[in-house]
Coordinates of C-alpha atoms in Angstrom, one line a residue:
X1 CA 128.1 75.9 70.3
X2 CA 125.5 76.1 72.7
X3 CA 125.6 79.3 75.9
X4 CA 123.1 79.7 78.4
X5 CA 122.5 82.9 80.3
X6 CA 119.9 83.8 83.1
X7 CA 117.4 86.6 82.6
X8 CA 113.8 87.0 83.9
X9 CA 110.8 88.1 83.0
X10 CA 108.1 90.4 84.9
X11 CA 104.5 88.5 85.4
X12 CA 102.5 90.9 86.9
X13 CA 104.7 92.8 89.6
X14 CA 106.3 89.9 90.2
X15 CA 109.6 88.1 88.2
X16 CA 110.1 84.7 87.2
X17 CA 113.7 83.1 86.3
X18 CA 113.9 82.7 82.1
X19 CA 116.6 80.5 80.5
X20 CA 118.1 82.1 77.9
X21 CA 119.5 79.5 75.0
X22 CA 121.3 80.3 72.6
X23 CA 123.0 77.9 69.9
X24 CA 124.9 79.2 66.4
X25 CA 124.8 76.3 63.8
X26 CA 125.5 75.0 60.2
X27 CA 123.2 76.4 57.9
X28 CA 122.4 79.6 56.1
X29 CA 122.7 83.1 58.4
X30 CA 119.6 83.5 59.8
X31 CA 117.8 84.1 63.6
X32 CA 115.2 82.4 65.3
X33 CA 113.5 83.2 68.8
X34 CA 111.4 80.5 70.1
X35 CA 109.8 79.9 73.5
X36 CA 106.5 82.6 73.6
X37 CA 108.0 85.5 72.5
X38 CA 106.0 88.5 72.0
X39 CA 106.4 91.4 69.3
X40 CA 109.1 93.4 71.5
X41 CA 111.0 90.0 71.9
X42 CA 111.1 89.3 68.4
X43 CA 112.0 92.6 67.3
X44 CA 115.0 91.7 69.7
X45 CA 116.8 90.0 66.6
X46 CA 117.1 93.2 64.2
X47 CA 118.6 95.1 67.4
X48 CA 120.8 92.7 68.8
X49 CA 122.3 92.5 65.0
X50 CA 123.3 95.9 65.0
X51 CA 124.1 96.5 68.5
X52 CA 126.9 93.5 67.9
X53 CA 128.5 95.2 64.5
X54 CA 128.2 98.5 66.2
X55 CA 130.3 97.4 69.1
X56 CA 133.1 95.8 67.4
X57 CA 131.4 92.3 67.3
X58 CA 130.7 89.9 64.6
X59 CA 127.6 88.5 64.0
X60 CA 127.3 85.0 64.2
X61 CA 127.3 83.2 60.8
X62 CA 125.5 80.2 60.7
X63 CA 121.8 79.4 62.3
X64 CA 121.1 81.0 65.3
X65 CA 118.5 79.7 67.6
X66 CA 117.3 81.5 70.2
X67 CA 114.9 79.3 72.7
X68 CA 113.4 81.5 75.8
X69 CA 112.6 78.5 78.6
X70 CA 110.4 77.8 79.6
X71 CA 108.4 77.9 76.8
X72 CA 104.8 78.2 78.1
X73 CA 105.8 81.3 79.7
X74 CA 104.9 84.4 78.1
X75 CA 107.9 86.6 77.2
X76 CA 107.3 90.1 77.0
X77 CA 109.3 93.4 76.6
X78 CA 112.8 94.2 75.3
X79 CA 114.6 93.9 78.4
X80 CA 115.7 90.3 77.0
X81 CA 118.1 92.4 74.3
X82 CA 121.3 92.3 76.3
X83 CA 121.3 88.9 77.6
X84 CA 120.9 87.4 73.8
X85 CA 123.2 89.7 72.8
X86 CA 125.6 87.8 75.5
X87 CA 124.3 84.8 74.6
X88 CA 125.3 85.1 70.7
X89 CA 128.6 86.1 71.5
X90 CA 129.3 83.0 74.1
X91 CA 127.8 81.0 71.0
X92 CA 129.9 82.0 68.7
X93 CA 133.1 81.8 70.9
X94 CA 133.6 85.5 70.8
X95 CA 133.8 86.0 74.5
X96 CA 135.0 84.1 77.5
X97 CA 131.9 82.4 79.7
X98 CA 133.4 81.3 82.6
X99 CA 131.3 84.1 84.8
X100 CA 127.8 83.8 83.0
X101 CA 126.4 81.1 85.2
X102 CA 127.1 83.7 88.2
X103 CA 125.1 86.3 87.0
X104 CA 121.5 87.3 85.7
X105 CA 121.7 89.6 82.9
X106 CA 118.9 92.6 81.6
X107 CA 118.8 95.5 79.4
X108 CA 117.4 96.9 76.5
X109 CA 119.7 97.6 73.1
X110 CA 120.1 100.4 70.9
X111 CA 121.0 100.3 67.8
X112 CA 124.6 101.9 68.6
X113 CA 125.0 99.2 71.2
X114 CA 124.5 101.0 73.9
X115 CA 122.2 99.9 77.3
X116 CA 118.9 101.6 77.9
X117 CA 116.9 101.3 81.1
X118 CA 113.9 98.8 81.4
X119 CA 110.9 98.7 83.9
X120 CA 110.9 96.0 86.9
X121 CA 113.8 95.7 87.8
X122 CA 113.7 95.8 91.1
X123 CA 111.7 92.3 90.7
X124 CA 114.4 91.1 88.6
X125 CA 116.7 92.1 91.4
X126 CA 115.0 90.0 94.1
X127 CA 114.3 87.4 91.5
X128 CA 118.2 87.1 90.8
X129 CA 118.9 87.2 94.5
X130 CA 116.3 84.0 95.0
X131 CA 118.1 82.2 92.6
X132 CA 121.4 82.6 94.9
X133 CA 123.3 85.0 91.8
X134 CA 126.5 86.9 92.2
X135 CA 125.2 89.9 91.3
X136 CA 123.0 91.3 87.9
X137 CA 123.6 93.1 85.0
X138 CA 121.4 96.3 84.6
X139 CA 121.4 99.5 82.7
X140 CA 123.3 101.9 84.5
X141 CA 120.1 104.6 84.4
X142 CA 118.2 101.1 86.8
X143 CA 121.4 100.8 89.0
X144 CA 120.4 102.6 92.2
X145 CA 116.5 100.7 91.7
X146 CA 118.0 97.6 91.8
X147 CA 120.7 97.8 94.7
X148 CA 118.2 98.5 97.3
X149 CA 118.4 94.3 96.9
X150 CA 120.9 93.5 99.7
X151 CA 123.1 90.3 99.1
X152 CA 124.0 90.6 95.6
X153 CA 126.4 92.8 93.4
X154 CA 124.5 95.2 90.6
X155 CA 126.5 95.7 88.0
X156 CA 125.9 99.3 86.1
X157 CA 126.5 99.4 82.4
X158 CA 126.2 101.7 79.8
X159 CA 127.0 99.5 76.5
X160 CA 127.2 95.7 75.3
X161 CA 131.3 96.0 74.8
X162 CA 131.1 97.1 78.3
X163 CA 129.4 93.8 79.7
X164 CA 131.3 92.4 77.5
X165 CA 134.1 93.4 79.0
X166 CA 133.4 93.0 82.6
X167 CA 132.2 89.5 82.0
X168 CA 135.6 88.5 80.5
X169 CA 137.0 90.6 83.8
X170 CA 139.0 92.6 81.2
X171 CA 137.7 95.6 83.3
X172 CA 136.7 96.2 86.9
X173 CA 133.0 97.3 87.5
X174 CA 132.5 98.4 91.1
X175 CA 128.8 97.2 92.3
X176 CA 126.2 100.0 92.7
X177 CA 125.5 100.9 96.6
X178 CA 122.4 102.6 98.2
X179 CA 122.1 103.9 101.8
X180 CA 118.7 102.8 102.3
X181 CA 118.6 104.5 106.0
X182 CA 119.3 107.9 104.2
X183 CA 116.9 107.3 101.8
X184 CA 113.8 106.0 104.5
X185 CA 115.2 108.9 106.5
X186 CA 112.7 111.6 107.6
X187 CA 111.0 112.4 104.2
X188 CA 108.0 115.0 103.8
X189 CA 106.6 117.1 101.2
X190 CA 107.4 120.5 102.3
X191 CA 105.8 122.4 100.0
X192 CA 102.6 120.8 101.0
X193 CA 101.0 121.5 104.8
X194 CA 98.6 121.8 106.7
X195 CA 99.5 125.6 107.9
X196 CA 99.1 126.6 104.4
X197 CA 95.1 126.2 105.2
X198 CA 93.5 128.5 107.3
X199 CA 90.3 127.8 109.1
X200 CA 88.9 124.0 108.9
X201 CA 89.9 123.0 112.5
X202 CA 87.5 120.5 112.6
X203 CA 88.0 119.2 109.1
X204 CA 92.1 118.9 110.0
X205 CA 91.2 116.9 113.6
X206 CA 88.8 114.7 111.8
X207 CA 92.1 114.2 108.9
X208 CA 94.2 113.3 112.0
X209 CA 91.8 110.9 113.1
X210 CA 91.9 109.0 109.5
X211 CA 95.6 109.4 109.3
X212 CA 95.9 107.8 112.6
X213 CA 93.6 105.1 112.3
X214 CA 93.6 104.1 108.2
X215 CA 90.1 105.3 107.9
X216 CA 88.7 106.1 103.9
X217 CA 87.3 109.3 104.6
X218 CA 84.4 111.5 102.6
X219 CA 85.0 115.6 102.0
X220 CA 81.2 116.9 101.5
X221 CA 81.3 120.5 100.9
X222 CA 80.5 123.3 98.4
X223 CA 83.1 124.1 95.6
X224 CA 86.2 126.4 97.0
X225 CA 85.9 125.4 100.8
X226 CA 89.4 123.8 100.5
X227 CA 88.3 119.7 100.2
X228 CA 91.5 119.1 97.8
X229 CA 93.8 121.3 98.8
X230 CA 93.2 119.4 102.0
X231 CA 93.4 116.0 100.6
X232 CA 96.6 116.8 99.1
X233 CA 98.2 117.6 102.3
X234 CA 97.0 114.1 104.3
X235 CA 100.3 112.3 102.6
X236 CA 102.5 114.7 104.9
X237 CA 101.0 113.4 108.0
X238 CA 101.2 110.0 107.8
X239 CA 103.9 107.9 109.0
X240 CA 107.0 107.4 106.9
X241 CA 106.9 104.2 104.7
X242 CA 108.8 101.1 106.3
X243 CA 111.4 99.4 104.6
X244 CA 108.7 96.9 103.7
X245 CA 106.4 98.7 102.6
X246 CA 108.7 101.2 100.5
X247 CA 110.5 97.6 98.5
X248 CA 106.4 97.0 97.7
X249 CA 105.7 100.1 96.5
X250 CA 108.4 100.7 94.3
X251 CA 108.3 97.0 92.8
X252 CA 104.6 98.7 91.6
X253 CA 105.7 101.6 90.3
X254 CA 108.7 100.1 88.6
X255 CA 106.7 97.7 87.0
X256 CA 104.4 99.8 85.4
X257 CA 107.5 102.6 84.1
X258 CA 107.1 104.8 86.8
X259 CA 109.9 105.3 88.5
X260 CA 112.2 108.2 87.5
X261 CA 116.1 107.6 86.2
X262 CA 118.1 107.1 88.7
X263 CA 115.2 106.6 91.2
X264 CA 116.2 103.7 94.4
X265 CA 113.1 103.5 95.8
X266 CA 109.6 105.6 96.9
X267 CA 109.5 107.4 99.7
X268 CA 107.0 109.4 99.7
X269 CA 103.6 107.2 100.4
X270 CA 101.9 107.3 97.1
X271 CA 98.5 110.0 96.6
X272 CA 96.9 109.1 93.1
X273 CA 94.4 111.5 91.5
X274 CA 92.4 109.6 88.6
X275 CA 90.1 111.6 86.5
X276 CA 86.4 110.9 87.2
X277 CA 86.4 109.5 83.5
X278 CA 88.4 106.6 84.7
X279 CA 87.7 103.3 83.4
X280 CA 86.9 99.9 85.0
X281 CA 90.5 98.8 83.4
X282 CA 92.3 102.2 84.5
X283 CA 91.1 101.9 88.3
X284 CA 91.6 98.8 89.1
X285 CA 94.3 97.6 86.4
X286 CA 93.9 95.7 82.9
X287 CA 95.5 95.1 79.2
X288 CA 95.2 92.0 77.9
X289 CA 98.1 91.2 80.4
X290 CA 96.8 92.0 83.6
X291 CA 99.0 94.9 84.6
X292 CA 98.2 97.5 88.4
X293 CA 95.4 99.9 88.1
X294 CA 95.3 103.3 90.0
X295 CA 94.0 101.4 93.4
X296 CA 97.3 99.4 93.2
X297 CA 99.2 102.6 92.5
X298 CA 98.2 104.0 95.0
X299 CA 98.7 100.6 97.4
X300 CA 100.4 101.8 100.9
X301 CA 98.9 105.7 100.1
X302 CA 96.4 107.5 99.4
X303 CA 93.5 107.0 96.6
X304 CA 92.1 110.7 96.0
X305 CA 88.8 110.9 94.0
X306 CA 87.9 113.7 93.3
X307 CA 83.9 114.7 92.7
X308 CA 82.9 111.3 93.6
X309 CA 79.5 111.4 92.0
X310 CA 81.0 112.3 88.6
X311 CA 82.6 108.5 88.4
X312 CA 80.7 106.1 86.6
X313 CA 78.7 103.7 89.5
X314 CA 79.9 100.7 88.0
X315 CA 83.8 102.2 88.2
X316 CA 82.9 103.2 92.0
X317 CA 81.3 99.3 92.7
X318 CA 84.6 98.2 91.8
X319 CA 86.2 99.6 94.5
X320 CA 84.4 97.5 97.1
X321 CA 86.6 94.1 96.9
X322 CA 89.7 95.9 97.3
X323 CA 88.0 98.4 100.0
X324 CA 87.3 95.3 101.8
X325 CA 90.5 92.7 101.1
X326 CA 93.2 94.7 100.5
X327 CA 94.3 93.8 97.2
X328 CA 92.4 93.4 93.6
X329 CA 91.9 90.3 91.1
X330 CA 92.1 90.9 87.7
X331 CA 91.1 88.1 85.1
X332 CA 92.4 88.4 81.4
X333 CA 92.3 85.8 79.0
X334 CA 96.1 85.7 79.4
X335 CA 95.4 84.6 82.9
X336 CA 94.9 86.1 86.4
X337 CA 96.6 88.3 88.9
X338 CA 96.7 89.9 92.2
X339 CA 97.7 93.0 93.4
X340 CA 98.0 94.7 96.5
X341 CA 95.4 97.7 97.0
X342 CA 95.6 98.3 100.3
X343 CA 95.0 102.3 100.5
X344 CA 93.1 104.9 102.3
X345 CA 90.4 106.2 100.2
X346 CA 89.6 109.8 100.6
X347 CA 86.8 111.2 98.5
X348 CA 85.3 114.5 98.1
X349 CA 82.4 115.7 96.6
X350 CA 79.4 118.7 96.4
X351 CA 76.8 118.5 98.6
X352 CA 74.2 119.1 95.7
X353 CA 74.6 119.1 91.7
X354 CA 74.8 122.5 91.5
X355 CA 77.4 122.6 94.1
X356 CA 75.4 124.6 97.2
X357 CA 74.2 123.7 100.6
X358 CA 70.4 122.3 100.4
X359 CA 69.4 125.1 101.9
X360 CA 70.9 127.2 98.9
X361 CA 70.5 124.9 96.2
X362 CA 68.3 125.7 93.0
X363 CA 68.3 121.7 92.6
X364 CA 64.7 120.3 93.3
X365 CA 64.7 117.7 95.9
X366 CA 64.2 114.4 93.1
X367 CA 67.9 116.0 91.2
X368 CA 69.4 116.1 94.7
X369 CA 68.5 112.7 95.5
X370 CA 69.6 111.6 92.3
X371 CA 73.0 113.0 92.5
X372 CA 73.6 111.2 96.1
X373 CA 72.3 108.0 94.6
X374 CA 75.0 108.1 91.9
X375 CA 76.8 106.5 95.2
X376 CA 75.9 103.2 96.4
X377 CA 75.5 102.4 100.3
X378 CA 77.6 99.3 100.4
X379 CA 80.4 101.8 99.1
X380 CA 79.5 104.5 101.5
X381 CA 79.7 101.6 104.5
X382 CA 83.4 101.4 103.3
X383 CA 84.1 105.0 104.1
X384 CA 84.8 105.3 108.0
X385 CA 84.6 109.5 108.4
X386 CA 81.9 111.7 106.7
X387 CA 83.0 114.8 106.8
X388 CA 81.1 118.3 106.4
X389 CA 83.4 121.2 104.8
X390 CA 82.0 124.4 105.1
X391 CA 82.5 127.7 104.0
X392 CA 85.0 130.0 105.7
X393 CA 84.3 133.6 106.1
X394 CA 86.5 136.2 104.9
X395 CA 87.4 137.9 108.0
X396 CA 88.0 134.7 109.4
X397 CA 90.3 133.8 106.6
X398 CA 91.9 137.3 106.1
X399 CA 92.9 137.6 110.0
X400 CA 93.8 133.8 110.9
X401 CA 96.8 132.9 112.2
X402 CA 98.5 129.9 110.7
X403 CA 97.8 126.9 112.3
X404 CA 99.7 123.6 113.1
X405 CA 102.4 122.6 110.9
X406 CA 101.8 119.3 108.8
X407 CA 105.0 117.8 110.9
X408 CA 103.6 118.4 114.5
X409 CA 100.5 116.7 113.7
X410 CA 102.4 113.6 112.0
X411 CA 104.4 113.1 115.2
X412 CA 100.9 112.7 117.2
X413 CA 99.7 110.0 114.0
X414 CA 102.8 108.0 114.5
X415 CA 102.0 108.0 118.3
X416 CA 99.0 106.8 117.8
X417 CA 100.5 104.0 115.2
X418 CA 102.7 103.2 117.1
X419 CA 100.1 102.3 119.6
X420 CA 98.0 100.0 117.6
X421 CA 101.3 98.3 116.1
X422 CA 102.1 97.1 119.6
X423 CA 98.4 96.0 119.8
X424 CA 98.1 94.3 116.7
X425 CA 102.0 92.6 117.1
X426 CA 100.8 89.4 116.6
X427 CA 98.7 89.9 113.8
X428 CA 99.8 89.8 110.2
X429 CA 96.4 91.1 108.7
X430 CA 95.7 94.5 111.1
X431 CA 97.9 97.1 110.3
X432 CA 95.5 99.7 111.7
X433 CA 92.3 100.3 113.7
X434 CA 90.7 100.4 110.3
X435 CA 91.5 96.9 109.6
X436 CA 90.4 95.5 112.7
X437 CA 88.2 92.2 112.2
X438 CA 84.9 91.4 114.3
X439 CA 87.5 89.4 117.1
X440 CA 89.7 92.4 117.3
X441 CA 86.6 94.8 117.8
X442 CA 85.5 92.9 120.7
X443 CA 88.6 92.4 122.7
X444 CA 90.2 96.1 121.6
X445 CA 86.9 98.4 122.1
X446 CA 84.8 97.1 125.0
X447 CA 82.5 99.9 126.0
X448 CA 81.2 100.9 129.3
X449 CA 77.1 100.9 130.7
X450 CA 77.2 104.9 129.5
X451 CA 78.6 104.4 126.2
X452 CA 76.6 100.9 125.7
X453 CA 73.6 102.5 126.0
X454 CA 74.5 105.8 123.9
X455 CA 75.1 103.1 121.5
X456 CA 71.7 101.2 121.5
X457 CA 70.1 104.6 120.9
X458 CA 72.1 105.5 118.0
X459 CA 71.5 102.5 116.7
X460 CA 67.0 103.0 117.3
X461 CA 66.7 106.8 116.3
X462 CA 69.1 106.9 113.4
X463 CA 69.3 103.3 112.1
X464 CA 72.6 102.4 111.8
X465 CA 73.6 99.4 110.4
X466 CA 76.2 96.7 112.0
X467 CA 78.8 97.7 109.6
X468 CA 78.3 101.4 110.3
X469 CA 78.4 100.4 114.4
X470 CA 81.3 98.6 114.0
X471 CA 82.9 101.8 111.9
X472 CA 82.1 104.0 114.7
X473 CA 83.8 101.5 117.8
X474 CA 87.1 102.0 115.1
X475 CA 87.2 105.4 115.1
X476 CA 86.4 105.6 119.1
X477 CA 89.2 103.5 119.2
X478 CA 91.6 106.1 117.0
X479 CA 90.3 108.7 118.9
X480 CA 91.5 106.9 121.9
X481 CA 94.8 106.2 120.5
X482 CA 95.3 109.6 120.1
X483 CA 94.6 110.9 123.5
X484 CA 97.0 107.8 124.7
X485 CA 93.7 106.4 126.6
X486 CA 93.9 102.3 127.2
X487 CA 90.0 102.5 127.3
X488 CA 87.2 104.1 125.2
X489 CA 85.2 106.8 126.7

């Protein structure tokens, strides 16, 4: 007998619909799996054996053949375990299939029979609700990830006789629900604000500028003057993730194993720390299956790196496509994908090698300028705000008041978001000041004669570049935004 049951599989963050077939025939007991299977697939067989007896089920006797369509796709992962479990036992006429066309099916298989959890499956949520399904059967630890889906019913389960079970309607499942307003409701990291730093008023405005406009931002400033403890606290002022942004995020995260059990969804806006050993592959993504890097981690957040200088120059070169587009290409021989990467970079880094002013510095002058070349100007172009961090005195820091809390400057960011989401309404590609193309710049920050000409001097006595100019009319225009000014002054 031949059964057929709907499963998917995860290509890139992304899932595409895979046929399970599964036909028991005359012929000596054996298993084959056919149709680009890799290692984790094929493993599937010695699982799926003993999951079956385990559960109460026989295995099928005869040749079974398992095909996985279609067959130039590359199959990957055991989260096929469950639905060829299914599948053998519809073959082999131990279970009723009347509801298996209705439903996509995923899970991984112990030994014992019981369901564990698999990664990406919120894509294989939305994949299953594209293909007009029921509902889908996951691993109850993936249930609350996948019912953020709206439209179909998730289907929690712990073992195979369980699924069994519920696809014979011998038992009643109910469907997994998430309150998706409570979970986008007002989230921020408490333990994490910007009281908790005293001193740095300058540094905190020029953080509420980036936060307000998407600018990358540079932390120059000698070791202990508070550039990460800083950086840390820039996720607590920025605007709560949208519903759209949130389903992207997570499908990242979930992909790559990141999600925690019984996770729905991120809501806090992602802040990514690599090591400055990163590699090219561990930045921007790799394997021999292209799979997201750091900058895609951190897509929709915040990209924190952390003595800039330190990174490898050709790591840091990589950074300038994504900077730039938004999102990062990577080419394997298994083929190539794209991922989002659209974050807010904030770097920090010493002013000198041995980490004091210029003034201070042992360096000589040729080690200085070495260390700053470690960091190429077409990268430093991408960075909107260079920022100085200095030192803050003792008394200053001993007899400080606290200041503003982390949540009064975030309701002045969203303002000011707010602002540039009515202005960029019709544009799918601005999100921000800091995306703003060459057309937006001139309709959204005309000058006046007095700031024209301020301009044209800038541009004489310190050389400015176009890209730098156009840099500077952004964060005017942030600035602006913030002040709830139509017109830059």
């Amino acid at each position: 007998m031949l059964a057929k049951i709907d499963a998917a599989s995860l290509q890139g963050i992304e899932a595409l619909n895979v046929e399970v077939e599964v036909h028991v025939g005359y012929s000596d007991t054996c298993v084959v799996i056919v149709g680009l299977p890799d290692a984790a697939v094929r493993e599937s067989r010695d699982r799926v054996g003993s999951a079956l007896e385990n559960s109460g089920f026989k295995f099928p006797k005869g040749r079974t053949t398992i095909n996985l369509a279609p067959a130039d796709l590359k199959k990957e992962g055991p989260s096929f375990d469950l639905p060829i479990a299914m599948g053998m036992l519809a073959a082999s006429e131990q279970m009723e299939t009347s509801l298996l066309p209705h439903y996509m099916i995923v899970g991984e298989l112990a030994l014992t029979g019981a369901v564990r959890p698999v990664k990406g499956i919120l894509p294989i949520a939305l994949r299953a609700q594209k293909e007009g399904k029921r509902g889908i059967l996951v691993p109850r630890v993936n249930a609350h990830e996948a019912a953020v889906v709206r439209g179909i019913d998730v289907i929690p389960v712990q073992n195979l006789r369980e699924a069994a079970n519920f696809l014979e309607e011998q038992v009643s499942i109910p469907p997994c629900k998430v309150d998706l307003a409570n979970l986008l409701g007002h989230v921020t990291d408490m333990d994490l604000d910007f009281s908790d730093v005293k001193g740095q008023e300058s540094v905190k405005r020029a953080l509420e500028i980036a936060a307000a406009g998407g600018h990358n931002v540079l932390l120059i400033g000698p070791p202990g003057t508070g550039k990460s403890m800083l950086a840390k606290r820039l996720p607590g002022i920025l605007p709560p993730l949208t519903l759209d942004e949130a389903l992207e995020t997570t499908k990242i995260h979930s992909t790559v194993g990141l999600m925690e059990s019984g996770q729905a969804l991120v809501t806090h806006r992602p802040f990514r720390k690599p090591h400055h050993t990163a590699s090219d592959a561990g930045l921007l993504g790799g394997n021999v299956h292209p799979s997201p890097g750091e900058i895609s981690l951190a897509h929709n957040g915040i990209l924190f790196l952390d003595e800039l200088p330190e990174f490898r120059r050709s790591v840091l070169e990589t950074l300038r496509q994504p900077l730039e587009e938004g999102k990062v290409t990577i080419s394997r021989a298994a083929g190539t994908m794209t991922f989002p990467a659209s974050f807010m970079l904030v770097a920090a880094m010493n002013p000198t090698p041995d980490g004091k002013m210029p003034d201070e510095s042992r360096c000589s002058p040729r080690e200085i300028q070495n260390y700053l070349g470690r960091i190429s100007g077409p990268l430093l172009d991408r960075i909107d705000l260079h920022i100085e961090v200095p030192t803050v005195p003792f008394d200053k820091i001993s007899g400080m008041e606290a200041g503003e809390s982390s949540e009064q400057i975030r309701q002045r960011v969203i303002a000011a978001r707010n602002i540039q989401l009515r202005r960029f309404a019709q544009s799918k590609a601005i999100m921000s000041n800091a995306n703003m193309s060459s057309r937006a710049l001139k309709v959204c920050c005309q000058l006046d004669e007095a700031s024209l000409d301020l301009m044209k001097q800038a541009m004489a006595h310190v050389g400015l570049s176009a890209r730098a100019y156009d840099r500077i009319l952004k964060v005017a225009r942030t600035i602006a935004d913030l002040a709830q000014q139509e017109h830059i002054h």
